[in-house]
Short mmCIF file of C-alpha atoms in Angstrom, two decimals:
data_model
loop_
_atom_site.label_atom_id
_atom_site.label_comp_id
_atom_site.label_asym_id
_atom_site.label_seq_id
_atom_site.Cartn_x
_atom_site.Cartn_y
_atom_site.Cartn_z
CA UNK A 1 71.43 83.13 80.81
CA UNK A 2 72.73 86.58 81.68
CA UNK A 3 76.47 87.02 81.18
CA UNK A 4 78.23 88.02 84.43
CA UNK A 5 79.82 91.41 84.63
CA UNK A 6 83.49 90.51 85.12
CA UNK A 7 84.48 93.82 86.63
CA UNK A 8 82.46 95.37 89.42
CA UNK A 9 84.82 97.31 91.65
CA UNK A 10 88.47 97.60 92.60
CA UNK A 11 89.37 100.07 95.33
CA UNK A 12 92.20 100.83 97.71
CA UNK A 13 90.48 100.67 101.07
CA UNK A 14 90.58 98.55 104.18
CA UNK A 15 88.32 95.73 103.11
CA UNK A 16 87.69 92.38 101.53
CA UNK A 17 87.77 90.67 98.18
CA UNK A 18 85.10 88.54 96.56
CA UNK A 19 85.53 86.05 93.76
CA UNK A 20 82.24 84.63 92.55
CA UNK A 21 81.12 82.24 89.83
CA UNK A 22 77.55 82.19 88.62
CA UNK A 23 74.96 83.09 86.03
CA UNK A 24 74.15 86.53 87.43
CA UNK A 25 76.07 89.65 88.42
CA UNK A 26 78.15 89.47 91.56
CA UNK A 27 76.83 91.18 94.70
CA UNK A 28 77.42 94.92 94.91
CA UNK A 29 80.27 96.18 97.06
CA UNK A 30 77.83 97.81 99.46
CA UNK A 31 76.65 94.33 100.40
CA UNK A 32 80.06 93.23 101.66
CA UNK A 33 81.00 93.49 105.31
CA UNK A 34 84.58 94.85 105.38
CA UNK A 35 87.30 93.24 107.47
CA UNK A 36 88.76 95.96 109.67
CA UNK A 37 92.55 96.09 109.65
CA UNK A 38 94.43 97.63 112.53
CA UNK A 39 94.74 101.37 111.90
CA UNK A 40 95.69 102.66 115.34
CA UNK A 41 98.93 101.01 116.45
CA UNK A 42 100.78 103.45 118.69
CA UNK A 43 104.46 103.60 119.63
CA UNK A 44 104.04 106.09 122.44
CA UNK A 45 101.61 108.83 123.36
CA UNK A 46 101.39 111.30 120.48
CA UNK A 47 103.49 109.22 118.07
CA UNK A 48 101.78 107.17 115.37
CA UNK A 49 103.01 104.83 112.68
CA UNK A 50 103.13 105.99 109.05
CA UNK A 51 100.07 105.42 106.90
CA UNK A 52 100.10 103.16 103.84
CA UNK A 53 99.27 104.44 100.35
CA UNK A 54 98.19 101.85 97.80
CA UNK A 55 98.49 101.93 94.00
CA UNK A 56 97.65 99.00 91.75
CA UNK A 57 97.34 97.57 88.27
CA UNK A 58 94.89 94.79 87.42
CA UNK A 59 94.51 92.53 84.41
CA UNK A 60 91.68 90.10 83.72
CA UNK A 61 92.23 87.54 80.97
CA UNK A 62 95.27 89.48 79.79
CA UNK A 63 93.49 92.84 79.46
CA UNK A 64 94.37 95.75 81.75
CA UNK A 65 91.15 96.70 83.54
CA UNK A 66 92.47 99.03 86.25
CA UNK A 67 95.69 101.04 86.44
CA UNK A 68 96.17 103.80 88.99
CA UNK A 69 99.69 104.50 87.72
CA UNK A 70 102.35 102.44 89.45
CA UNK A 71 105.04 104.92 88.38
CA UNK A 72 103.28 107.92 89.92
CA UNK A 73 103.73 109.24 93.44
CA UNK A 74 101.29 107.63 95.87
CA UNK A 75 98.67 110.08 97.11
CA UNK A 76 95.86 107.84 98.32
CA UNK A 77 96.57 107.87 102.05
CA UNK A 78 94.34 105.29 103.60
CA UNK A 79 96.01 104.09 106.79
CA UNK A 80 96.42 100.32 106.86
CA UNK A 81 94.91 99.18 103.60
CA UNK A 82 93.51 96.19 101.82
CA UNK A 83 92.37 95.59 98.26
CA UNK A 84 88.74 95.15 97.28
CA UNK A 85 88.45 92.80 94.32
CA UNK A 86 84.88 92.09 93.26
CA UNK A 87 84.87 89.87 90.19
CA UNK A 88 82.30 87.73 88.47
CA UNK A 89 84.43 85.02 86.93
CA UNK A 90 83.98 81.84 84.94
CA UNK A 91 86.01 78.62 84.64
CA UNK A 92 89.01 79.42 82.47
CA UNK A 93 89.27 83.03 83.64
CA UNK A 94 92.57 84.36 84.97
CA UNK A 95 93.65 87.64 86.46
CA UNK A 96 96.55 89.38 88.16
CA UNK A 97 96.97 92.40 90.41
CA UNK A 98 100.21 94.25 91.12
CA UNK A 99 100.17 96.37 94.27
CA UNK A 100 102.53 99.11 95.41
CA UNK A 101 102.38 99.91 99.12
CA UNK A 102 104.16 103.13 100.12
CA UNK A 103 104.76 104.42 103.64
CA UNK A 104 103.48 108.01 103.92
CA UNK A 105 103.16 110.56 106.70
CA UNK A 106 99.96 109.89 108.60
CA UNK A 107 99.26 113.62 108.75
CA UNK A 108 98.03 113.53 112.34
CA UNK A 109 100.36 114.57 115.15
CA UNK A 110 103.90 113.26 115.17
CA UNK A 111 104.52 110.38 112.78
CA UNK A 112 107.38 107.97 113.32
CA UNK A 113 109.64 108.08 110.27
CA UNK A 114 109.98 104.33 109.76
CA UNK A 115 107.99 101.11 110.05
CA UNK A 116 107.83 97.53 108.88
CA UNK A 117 105.19 96.49 106.35
CA UNK A 118 103.31 93.23 106.82
CA UNK A 119 101.31 91.51 104.09
CA UNK A 120 98.01 90.05 105.27
CA UNK A 121 95.88 87.37 103.63
CA UNK A 122 92.77 85.69 104.94
CA UNK A 123 89.83 83.73 103.57
CA UNK A 124 86.75 85.04 105.32
CA UNK A 125 83.79 83.41 103.57
CA UNK A 126 83.13 80.31 101.49
CA UNK A 127 79.46 80.43 100.53
CA UNK A 128 77.44 78.02 98.40
CA UNK A 129 74.71 80.62 97.67
CA UNK A 130 72.24 77.84 97.06
CA UNK A 131 72.50 74.74 94.91
CA UNK A 132 71.71 75.09 91.22
CA UNK A 133 70.49 72.15 89.17
CA UNK A 134 73.86 71.87 87.33
CA UNK A 135 75.59 71.72 90.73
CA UNK A 136 73.34 68.90 91.88
CA UNK A 137 74.00 67.04 88.65
CA UNK A 138 77.74 67.47 89.36
CA UNK A 139 77.19 65.73 92.75
CA UNK A 140 77.46 68.90 94.84
CA UNK A 141 75.65 68.01 98.07
CA UNK A 142 76.83 70.81 100.40
CA UNK A 143 74.00 73.33 100.86
CA UNK A 144 75.97 75.99 102.78
CA UNK A 145 79.71 75.59 102.03
CA UNK A 146 80.96 76.28 98.52
CA UNK A 147 83.81 74.66 96.62
CA UNK A 148 85.26 77.72 94.86
CA UNK A 149 88.01 78.13 97.47
CA UNK A 150 89.23 74.61 96.67
CA UNK A 151 89.17 75.19 92.90
CA UNK A 152 90.62 78.70 92.58
CA UNK A 153 94.41 78.81 92.28
CA UNK A 154 96.31 81.84 93.58
CA UNK A 155 100.00 82.75 93.71
CA UNK A 156 101.36 85.71 95.69
CA UNK A 157 104.90 87.01 95.30
CA UNK A 158 107.30 89.85 96.05
CA UNK A 159 107.26 91.71 92.73
CA UNK A 160 110.34 93.91 92.66
CA UNK A 161 110.74 93.65 88.88
CA UNK A 162 113.59 95.94 87.86
CA UNK A 163 113.08 98.08 90.94
CA UNK A 164 109.30 98.23 90.40
CA UNK A 165 106.48 95.71 90.20
CA UNK A 166 105.83 94.52 86.68
CA UNK A 167 103.26 91.75 87.20
CA UNK A 168 105.60 88.93 86.19
CA UNK A 169 107.14 86.39 88.54
CA UNK A 170 110.77 86.46 87.41
CA UNK A 171 114.08 85.10 88.65
CA UNK A 172 116.25 88.20 89.04
CA UNK A 173 119.43 86.94 90.74
CA UNK A 174 121.15 90.32 91.05
CA UNK A 175 118.37 91.75 93.23
CA UNK A 176 118.45 91.14 96.97
CA UNK A 177 114.71 90.53 97.15
CA UNK A 178 114.06 89.31 93.61
CA UNK A 179 110.61 88.01 92.71
CA UNK A 180 110.17 85.50 95.53
CA UNK A 181 106.96 83.48 95.85
CA UNK A 182 105.34 84.13 99.21
CA UNK A 183 102.55 81.56 98.92
CA UNK A 184 100.81 79.55 96.21
CA UNK A 185 98.04 76.98 95.95
CA UNK A 186 94.28 77.08 96.22
CA UNK A 187 92.62 79.90 98.12
CA UNK A 188 91.98 77.44 100.93
CA UNK A 189 95.60 76.28 101.24
CA UNK A 190 97.07 79.79 100.94
CA UNK A 191 94.74 81.01 103.69
CA UNK A 192 96.34 78.41 105.98
CA UNK A 193 99.90 79.14 104.84
CA UNK A 194 102.19 79.77 107.83
CA UNK A 195 103.72 82.71 105.93
CA UNK A 196 100.76 84.81 107.07
CA UNK A 197 100.78 83.68 110.70
CA UNK A 198 101.98 85.84 113.59
CA UNK A 199 100.79 89.17 112.27
CA UNK A 200 101.43 88.70 108.56
CA UNK A 201 104.32 88.20 106.17
CA UNK A 202 107.13 90.69 106.75
CA UNK A 203 108.09 92.47 103.52
CA UNK A 204 111.58 93.77 102.77
CA UNK A 205 113.26 96.19 100.39
CA UNK A 206 116.93 95.70 99.53
CA UNK A 207 117.06 93.17 102.35
CA UNK A 208 115.84 95.67 104.95
CA UNK A 209 112.59 95.17 106.83
CA UNK A 210 112.54 98.62 108.50
CA UNK A 211 111.37 101.04 105.81
CA UNK A 212 111.34 104.83 105.92
CA UNK A 213 108.51 107.15 104.87
CA UNK A 214 108.52 107.40 101.07
CA UNK A 215 109.81 103.86 100.47
CA UNK A 216 107.60 101.34 98.70
CA UNK A 217 107.30 97.59 98.22
CA UNK A 218 105.57 95.73 95.39
CA UNK A 219 103.46 92.60 95.71
CA UNK A 220 101.56 90.80 92.95
CA UNK A 221 99.03 88.02 93.02
CA UNK A 222 97.65 85.92 90.18
CA UNK A 223 94.43 83.92 90.30
CA UNK A 224 92.95 81.35 87.95
CA UNK A 225 89.76 79.32 87.75
CA UNK A 226 90.69 76.04 86.02
CA UNK A 227 88.72 75.40 82.85
CA UNK A 228 87.84 71.96 84.19
CA UNK A 229 86.44 73.28 87.48
CA UNK A 230 83.02 72.25 86.25
CA UNK A 231 79.53 73.05 87.45
CA UNK A 232 80.30 72.19 91.06
CA UNK A 233 81.46 75.80 91.61
CA UNK A 234 78.47 77.44 89.90
CA UNK A 235 77.01 80.22 92.11
CA UNK A 236 79.73 79.70 94.76
CA UNK A 237 81.67 82.61 96.25
CA UNK A 238 84.88 82.92 98.23
CA UNK A 239 85.69 86.14 100.07
CA UNK A 240 89.31 86.94 100.87
CA UNK A 241 91.45 89.81 102.13
CA UNK A 242 94.78 90.99 100.74
CA UNK A 243 96.09 93.84 102.85
CA UNK A 244 99.08 95.73 104.19
CA UNK A 245 99.71 96.96 107.71
CA UNK A 246 102.43 99.13 109.19
CA UNK A 247 104.18 97.68 112.25
CA UNK A 248 106.73 99.08 114.63
CA UNK A 249 110.30 98.32 113.54
CA UNK A 250 111.91 95.66 115.68
CA UNK A 251 115.13 96.75 117.30
#
């Protein structure tokens, strides 16, 4: 049996994430159909919202696998952005990603100097990818819908750390925002969490939702495939989106 490549791609683009469990490598990123996030919200003719720059740090099973430098100045101007996570994982695997989203000048025409940032999360695919013999022996009888979304645990939180995201969910009582859990549970339950309804979860910094260009917020998420998930999730995949979008500040 070929060992899966755990790390395939992690990129700051508008797109989707894929978590897959199986005996072979996960599908290449070029085979994924991206989810388009809104990149053209206008306030008035000629005025556009700031863009969002994304930096991140990722660990898989306690080892740092990607680090774009969370302490550096954001330069990757991508408009509204999402995170592509393409992992081949096994029961017992865990991982975490800390994201920094910074409002930056859009660079086209007149850019409004402030905006709100919304956190988006959606589960867009739950595929079985065929039934293997071990899955059948584990009483998996669904030929088209996988079970990985019901087995994978995920927790998403505001990760302000000591002014910056540090990848740990901590109780920091002297901070206005602290490290507050936004949603937790299985991928399936988090996708239905009301926190992400009505245009996404509104993020704040120092208690303020209207952020100016140059200000950043930190969000982390942690995932885990329980060791006892069993063969029922073999070959299954679950595609999800974690993204940020700039919105007009509410008066």
